[in-house]
Structures are given as structure tokens and as C-alpha cells.
Amino acid sequence: MKPYLLAVLMNMRDQLQRSREWGIFLIRIIFLCFMILIFHKFWLVLKAGETHMVIDPVSFLSYLTVGAGLQFSRPEGRVKEIEEEVRTGNIAYRFIRPIHFVLLNFCECLGVYFARLPILFCVGTGMIYLLTGSFPPINPLYLPIVLGLLILSACFASLCMVFIGLSALYFYDPLPFFWIVQKCEYVLGGLFFPIIFYPEWFQKICLMTPFGWTGYGVSSLIYDFSFDNALTVFLHLIAWNALLLGALLALYKTVQKKVCVYG
Amino acid sequence: MPETVIIADHLTKIFKYKKGVLGKIIENTAVSALSFEVKAGEIIAFIGPNGGGKSTTIKMLTSILYPSSGHASVLGLTPWKNREKLVRQIGVVFGQKSQLYYHLSPTDSYTLSAAAYNLSSREAKARVHELAKQFEIEDCLNLPVKNLSLGQRMRCELIASLLHRPSVLFLDEPTLGLDIEAKYLFRSFLLKQAQKEGTTVFLTSHDVGDIESLCHRILLINHGKLLLDSDIQNLKEKYGAGQVLCVERPSGKIEEISLQTTTKLSQLKKFFSSQPFSNVFVRSTDLETIIASIYRK
């Protein structure tokens, strides 16, 4: 496991050291702040017209920070890199290293998440405090459990990216699949609105997909934590991660056999 | 008797292309029933013209490609079946492809590789230091790989491939694009390493300098078939007849006649008497000429 742990740490360090990465990341931080601000205003307008709200603004903004934090921490460039390696056949040269390509890329993605997520959460929490005068409504004792589930959610997103990249074996350009996954995360994962706002039949559909658990499932714990909820989310995340990992390893095996590099 | 570390037995690779979506499949035989053996500690030049099948063979022996048929064994392992085991015992350098992590420094790449090879960090550091010193590359180890010059990168690649003291080293055109000084360093370093650690080296190169200064034996392939398997001395004697008689005419033009064991005195008399000459000297046939003549045949 040592090389994989090192890959996580090296990528974390790289994210925090390289100015180019910071340039990209700063834009995301600004966007998150802007988003929280817009939704805060939006919530105030909604609140003015309604007497009863399903969740209060602090809970909603905290929910938004967790969901958007996961989205904005994603190293999506990795999909293109893997896709290019498969398409050009260069991935074949990775086979001669004693490091598993899938695990290495997965760990590299996780390293980026680990570097970006805490910063985005701190910034988001700061913004929420500035706008509402309150901190996210979660007991700090439960925070490690939510963080653990967030890591599982990041694992699913990382596996998803490697899977889409490797699918270049069959599709010349698999990037549209990535966009589809992204849109599913927005809608089925309830990125901008918790799925409790959706009609009941659509909520059921959302929870039948992994996105309902990686997005809404984890993010909703920030305002509605219970051990039962956390356990349900945990089991679903484990199941979806295991399923995707299995499919990914099968795809990788096919890539190893079929990828062609001439001359 | 040294043990055999590489065996290729009727190794064949056929690439298949589909012409259009519903078009017929076109086959291109890159390697055809190739058979040879390499003993431990040998330094082999695996040569041939472009498109001859050298790189495809190396890729099959290093588990990058699956063969269409035939068998191969490297250190007793079938490359495509025992990939994970094999890659821990061999080192590979492809001149045109970097094995290092592009966005990391060579040191980071070595740290990752060392962990994968189960080397302790102390052991790995000592090994990198030893290799980097020999290769005069200590200053570049902490720069990102993408910022290194070709010569620096190639030396770093070689260090990465030797980190775990591999028993067999596969080098595919490792001196491609290097300047004379870098080539010289590369060769002397490789020779030292091979002698010191008894590494078997399987080298493909278009640079005859690499072959002459490093290799004991030549395997020559073309169109995927083995044309020749000979040690260099035998090759020179058999195909170059060792010597070339050179005659400098008063105009400065140099004419040559190859001295074969079958060369007749009458031929030499005719050669000398055809025109006046100002100088006569004998030189050995160079390997490049011999190889070129075999390619032509």
C-alpha cells in the first residue's frame, strides 16, 4: 500500500505547492463564495414569501457548501489525461511498472480531493458565518463521521473519473459521458437543492442511483445527522463503490489485453 | 554454463486493422515465428531496419503486448501471464516514451518506484545517490521531469530502470536524440553497471556506436524474421572479411577493395595498375557497412 499512500501525499503536496493549480483553485473558491452569496439572497427572498420553510438558511447553505465543495474539489483534468493515454496506446507503457494504474490514478485523484476539500469547507463555513452569523448546524463530535462519508463520496467520484477515462478503449471521445455524470450529480444528487424539494416519485429515483447517496445522502447529514442516517449512507456508498471498482477492474483487464501500441 | 534468461519460441505478432466500419480486416505481421535465446549476463544488440519488428518483440518480452502465437519466457516467467511478477525483476527504457511521472520530479518518481519495489527509503536513497553520482545528474533530481533536457531525462530514465537492480534490462533505442557526450556517458555507465551487477542487457539501437561499445552478440531481424544471430567478431570476419584495402589516387579520390579470403592476386594487380596512386592503406571494415550490406541482402 505504501506507493499508493505516497501518491496521495505527493498529489496533495503538489496541489498546495504549484502556482498553476492554485490559479485554477482560486477561481473555484471565488465561485463557491459567489454561489453561497447568491443562494443566501435567494433564500431570503423565498423566506419573505413563505411562512414555513423545510430547512433554515444556515442548514441550506451548509448543505450547499458540502455538495459544491465535493464538486469543486474534483480533478476533472484527470479524465482527459487517462483518455489520451488509452487512445494513444501510451497506457501500455504503464504496464511495465509494478504500480497498478487504476489504483495509482484513484489515489492521485484522492490526493487532490484531500488538498482542496478542507480549504473549500473552511472558506464555505466562513462565508456562512459572515452571512448568517451561525456555523453549520452539526455537532462537532459527528464531524469525523461526515468527513469519512465525504471521503467515500470522493472515492466514488474518483473511480468514476478513471472509469470514464478508460472507456476511451471503446469510445473515441468519452468526455460526453463525464458531462452526463456531472449533470446527474447536479440533478439526481441534489447539488443545488436537497432532493426533499423534489416530488416523492423523483426522490425515489434519485435514491436508486449512486448520485442520490454521494451527493444528497452525505450533504444532508450536515443538518440532519443521525446514526441511522449515517449508517444507511455508509452502506450505500460502500455498495456503490464496490460495484464501480469491480466494473473498473474488469474494464482495466480488457484494456490491458486490447490496447495496442505499434512499432 | 550460464542459465538462459530470455527465450523466444516461434513468437508471432499480427496486428489487425479494420478498413472502414464494415470493411475487411487487414493483417500485418510484425513478428513472424521468431526464436532465440539469451544467456544470463549477455549484452545483446537486437537490431534491424525500421519496421523490422524490434520494438514489437521487446514489447512482447516486457509484457506490454500479447503475442498472436508462440511462446516467450523471461527469467522463467511468461511475460503476458506473469506481468506483475516479471516487472519487479526487469528494467525497461523506451527512448521515445518516458517512464517517469511527467508532473513530478525524478526524486518523487524514484520514491514511488522504490516503494513499489519494496526498497526501504534508506536503501532507495543510497541507490539513487550512487546511480546519480555515476551518471552526473545529481543537480537535476528535484526538477519536474517536464523541465529536463532529453539527455538529462534519459539518464534519469536509466536510473529509474536500475533502481531495483534488475536481472534483465531492456533498452529500446535509449540513445535516440542524445548528443555525443551524453551517449558516451550513457554507454560507459551501462557497461560498468552490467559488469558490476551481471545484468543481462537486451538493446535495440540504430546507433552502431552503441552496439560496438556495448554488445557481444547481434540478433538481426527484418520483416519480423531472424536473419542473423552472431557474435560481433564472427560477423566482422564472415561478412566484412576484416580488412579493406584503400588506394588514394593523385586526384584525392579514394578507392576501396574488400580483402576476402577468395580475393585473387590478379584482381589486386588490376586494381593497382588501372590508375596511378599516391597512397595505400588498409582499414578494418566498420560494423555499420557490414550491417548495411546485410540489410541490403
mmCIF file of N, CA and C in Angstrom, chain A residues 3 6-7 10 13-14 90 92-99 104 256-257 260-263, chain B residues 15 55 59 62 64-66 83 87 92 94 97 99-101 104 108 111-112 115-117:
data_model
loop_
_atom_site.group_PDB
_atom_site.id
_atom_site.type_symbol
_atom_site.label_atom_id
_atom_site.label_comp_id
_atom_site.label_asym_id
_atom_site.label_seq_id
_atom_site.Cartn_x
_atom_site.Cartn_y
_atom_site.Cartn_z
ATOM 1 N N PRO A 3 3.254 2.650 -1.942
ATOM 2 C CA PRO A 3 3.320 3.575 -3.082
ATOM 3 C C PRO A 3 2.030 4.363 -3.277
ATOM 4 N N LEU A 6 1.869 7.120 -0.798
ATOM 5 C CA LEU A 6 2.802 8.166 -1.258
ATOM 6 C C LEU A 6 2.182 8.988 -2.385
ATOM 7 N N ALA A 7 1.464 8.293 -3.284
ATOM 8 C CA ALA A 7 0.826 9.001 -4.413
ATOM 9 C C ALA A 7 -0.198 10.000 -3.890
ATOM 10 N N MET A 10 1.852 12.896 -2.317
ATOM 11 C CA MET A 10 2.556 13.705 -3.325
ATOM 12 C C MET A 10 1.588 14.604 -4.078
ATOM 13 N N ARG A 13 0.517 17.428 -1.823
ATOM 14 C CA ARG A 13 1.597 18.413 -1.748
ATOM 15 C C ARG A 13 1.665 19.243 -3.029
ATOM 16 N N ASP A 14 1.535 18.558 -4.172
ATOM 17 C CA ASP A 14 1.583 19.250 -5.457
ATOM 18 C C ASP A 14 0.486 20.299 -5.585
ATOM 19 N N ASN A 90 -0.444 4.820 -25.067
ATOM 20 C CA ASN A 90 0.660 5.035 -24.118
ATOM 21 C C ASN A 90 0.426 4.350 -22.775
ATOM 22 N N ALA A 92 -0.076 1.454 -22.314
ATOM 23 C CA ALA A 92 0.623 0.166 -22.336
ATOM 24 C C ALA A 92 1.983 0.262 -21.636
ATOM 25 N N TYR A 93 2.603 1.444 -21.736
ATOM 26 C CA TYR A 93 3.927 1.608 -21.109
ATOM 27 C C TYR A 93 3.829 1.650 -19.588
ATOM 28 N N ARG A 94 2.620 1.823 -19.078
ATOM 29 C CA ARG A 94 2.421 1.815 -17.617
ATOM 30 C C ARG A 94 2.390 0.389 -17.080
ATOM 31 N N PHE A 95 2.139 -0.557 -17.985
ATOM 32 C CA PHE A 95 2.024 -1.937 -17.519
ATOM 33 C C PHE A 95 3.354 -2.467 -16.994
ATOM 34 N N ILE A 96 4.460 -1.828 -17.424
ATOM 35 C CA ILE A 96 5.761 -2.355 -17.013
ATOM 36 C C ILE A 96 6.218 -1.778 -15.680
ATOM 37 N N ARG A 97 5.323 -1.053 -15.026
ATOM 38 C CA ARG A 97 5.641 -0.573 -13.683
ATOM 39 C C ARG A 97 4.922 -1.454 -12.666
ATOM 40 N N PRO A 98 5.550 -1.655 -11.530
ATOM 41 C CA PRO A 98 4.878 -2.513 -10.549
ATOM 42 C C PRO A 98 3.828 -1.755 -9.745
ATOM 43 N N ILE A 99 3.246 -0.745 -10.353
ATOM 44 C CA ILE A 99 2.211 0.039 -9.670
ATOM 45 C C ILE A 99 0.926 -0.088 -10.487
ATOM 46 N N LEU A 104 -3.315 3.746 -8.794
ATOM 47 C CA LEU A 104 -2.472 4.941 -8.762
ATOM 48 C C LEU A 104 -3.283 6.185 -9.130
ATOM 49 N N GLN A 256 -5.896 -3.866 -20.759
ATOM 50 C CA GLN A 256 -4.570 -4.499 -20.778
ATOM 51 C C GLN A 256 -4.439 -5.461 -21.945
ATOM 52 N N LYS A 257 -5.538 -6.156 -22.247
ATOM 53 C CA LYS A 257 -5.483 -7.148 -23.331
ATOM 54 C C LYS A 257 -5.610 -6.504 -24.692
ATOM 55 N N CYS A 260 -3.483 -1.341 -27.988
ATOM 56 C CA CYS A 260 -2.481 -1.653 -28.998
ATOM 57 C C CYS A 260 -1.489 -0.516 -29.155
ATOM 58 N N VAL A 261 -0.238 -0.873 -29.129
ATOM 59 C CA VAL A 261 0.776 0.140 -29.350
ATOM 60 C C VAL A 261 1.724 -0.393 -30.420
ATOM 61 N N TYR A 262 1.784 0.347 -31.512
ATOM 62 C CA TYR A 262 2.532 -0.135 -32.678
ATOM 63 C C TYR A 262 3.982 0.318 -32.646
ATOM 64 N N GLY A 263 4.796 -0.494 -33.278
ATOM 65 C CA GLY A 263 6.186 -0.136 -33.586
ATOM 66 C C GLY A 263 7.065 0.228 -32.430
ATOM 67 N N PHE B 15 -0.755 -7.677 -36.258
ATOM 68 C CA PHE B 15 -1.657 -6.558 -35.975
ATOM 69 C C PHE B 15 -2.806 -6.611 -36.970
ATOM 70 N N SER B 55 10.909 -3.375 -31.872
ATOM 71 C CA SER B 55 10.167 -2.823 -30.731
ATOM 72 C C SER B 55 8.987 -3.715 -30.358
ATOM 73 N N LYS B 59 8.318 -5.338 -26.790
ATOM 74 C CA LYS B 59 7.047 -5.108 -26.085
ATOM 75 C C LYS B 59 6.408 -6.427 -25.673
ATOM 76 N N THR B 62 8.390 -7.706 -22.662
ATOM 77 C CA THR B 62 8.246 -6.929 -21.423
ATOM 78 C C THR B 62 6.784 -6.847 -20.969
ATOM 79 N N ILE B 64 4.134 -5.752 -22.513
ATOM 80 C CA ILE B 64 3.297 -4.645 -22.991
ATOM 81 C C ILE B 64 2.289 -5.156 -24.022
ATOM 82 N N LEU B 65 2.734 -6.072 -24.872
ATOM 83 C CA LEU B 65 1.848 -6.616 -25.912
ATOM 84 C C LEU B 65 1.639 -8.118 -25.716
ATOM 85 N N TYR B 66 0.463 -8.579 -26.085
ATOM 86 C CA TYR B 66 0.189 -10.012 -26.114
ATOM 87 C C TYR B 66 0.587 -10.525 -27.504
ATOM 88 N N ARG B 83 2.810 -10.788 -15.529
ATOM 89 C CA ARG B 83 3.246 -9.398 -15.657
ATOM 90 C C ARG B 83 3.737 -8.805 -14.334
ATOM 91 N N VAL B 87 7.701 -7.651 -13.889
ATOM 92 C CA VAL B 87 8.147 -6.245 -13.912
ATOM 93 C C VAL B 87 8.951 -5.874 -12.669
ATOM 94 N N VAL B 92 13.182 -1.504 -17.823
ATOM 95 C CA VAL B 92 12.869 -1.192 -19.228
ATOM 96 C C VAL B 92 13.041 0.298 -19.475
ATOM 97 N N PHE B 94 12.382 2.926 -22.734
ATOM 98 C CA PHE B 94 11.994 3.200 -24.119
ATOM 99 C C PHE B 94 12.442 4.620 -24.433
ATOM 100 N N LYS B 97 9.549 6.998 -25.049
ATOM 101 C CA LYS B 97 8.470 7.118 -24.060
ATOM 102 C C LYS B 97 9.057 7.242 -22.668
ATOM 103 N N GLN B 99 9.156 6.865 -18.741
ATOM 104 C CA GLN B 99 8.589 6.015 -17.692
ATOM 105 C C GLN B 99 8.405 6.810 -16.400
ATOM 106 N N LEU B 100 8.973 8.011 -16.407
ATOM 107 C CA LEU B 100 8.897 8.832 -15.195
ATOM 108 C C LEU B 100 7.547 9.555 -15.171
ATOM 109 N N TYR B 101 7.151 9.986 -13.977
ATOM 110 C CA TYR B 101 5.895 10.727 -13.863
ATOM 111 C C TYR B 101 6.160 12.171 -14.287
ATOM 112 N N LEU B 104 5.908 15.101 -11.879
ATOM 113 C CA LEU B 104 6.676 15.024 -10.627
ATOM 114 C C LEU B 104 8.167 15.138 -10.934
ATOM 115 N N ASP B 108 10.713 12.146 -6.838
ATOM 116 C CA ASP B 108 9.387 11.647 -6.472
ATOM 117 C C ASP B 108 9.077 10.337 -7.205
ATOM 118 N N THR B 111 10.944 7.648 -5.551
ATOM 119 C CA THR B 111 10.360 7.312 -4.243
ATOM 120 C C THR B 111 9.166 6.376 -4.435
ATOM 121 N N LEU B 112 8.322 6.721 -5.416
ATOM 122 C CA LEU B 112 7.154 5.869 -5.702
ATOM 123 C C LEU B 112 7.591 4.476 -6.157
ATOM 124 N N ALA B 115 9.117 2.363 -3.396
ATOM 125 C CA ALA B 115 8.083 1.805 -2.518
ATOM 126 C C ALA B 115 7.420 0.606 -3.186
ATOM 127 N N ALA B 116 7.202 0.722 -4.497
ATOM 128 C CA ALA B 116 6.570 -0.386 -5.208
ATOM 129 C C ALA B 116 7.490 -1.605 -5.282
ATOM 130 N N TYR B 117 8.808 -1.334 -5.334
ATOM 131 C CA TYR B 117 9.772 -2.445 -5.382
ATOM 132 C C TYR B 117 10.144 -2.943 -3.982
#
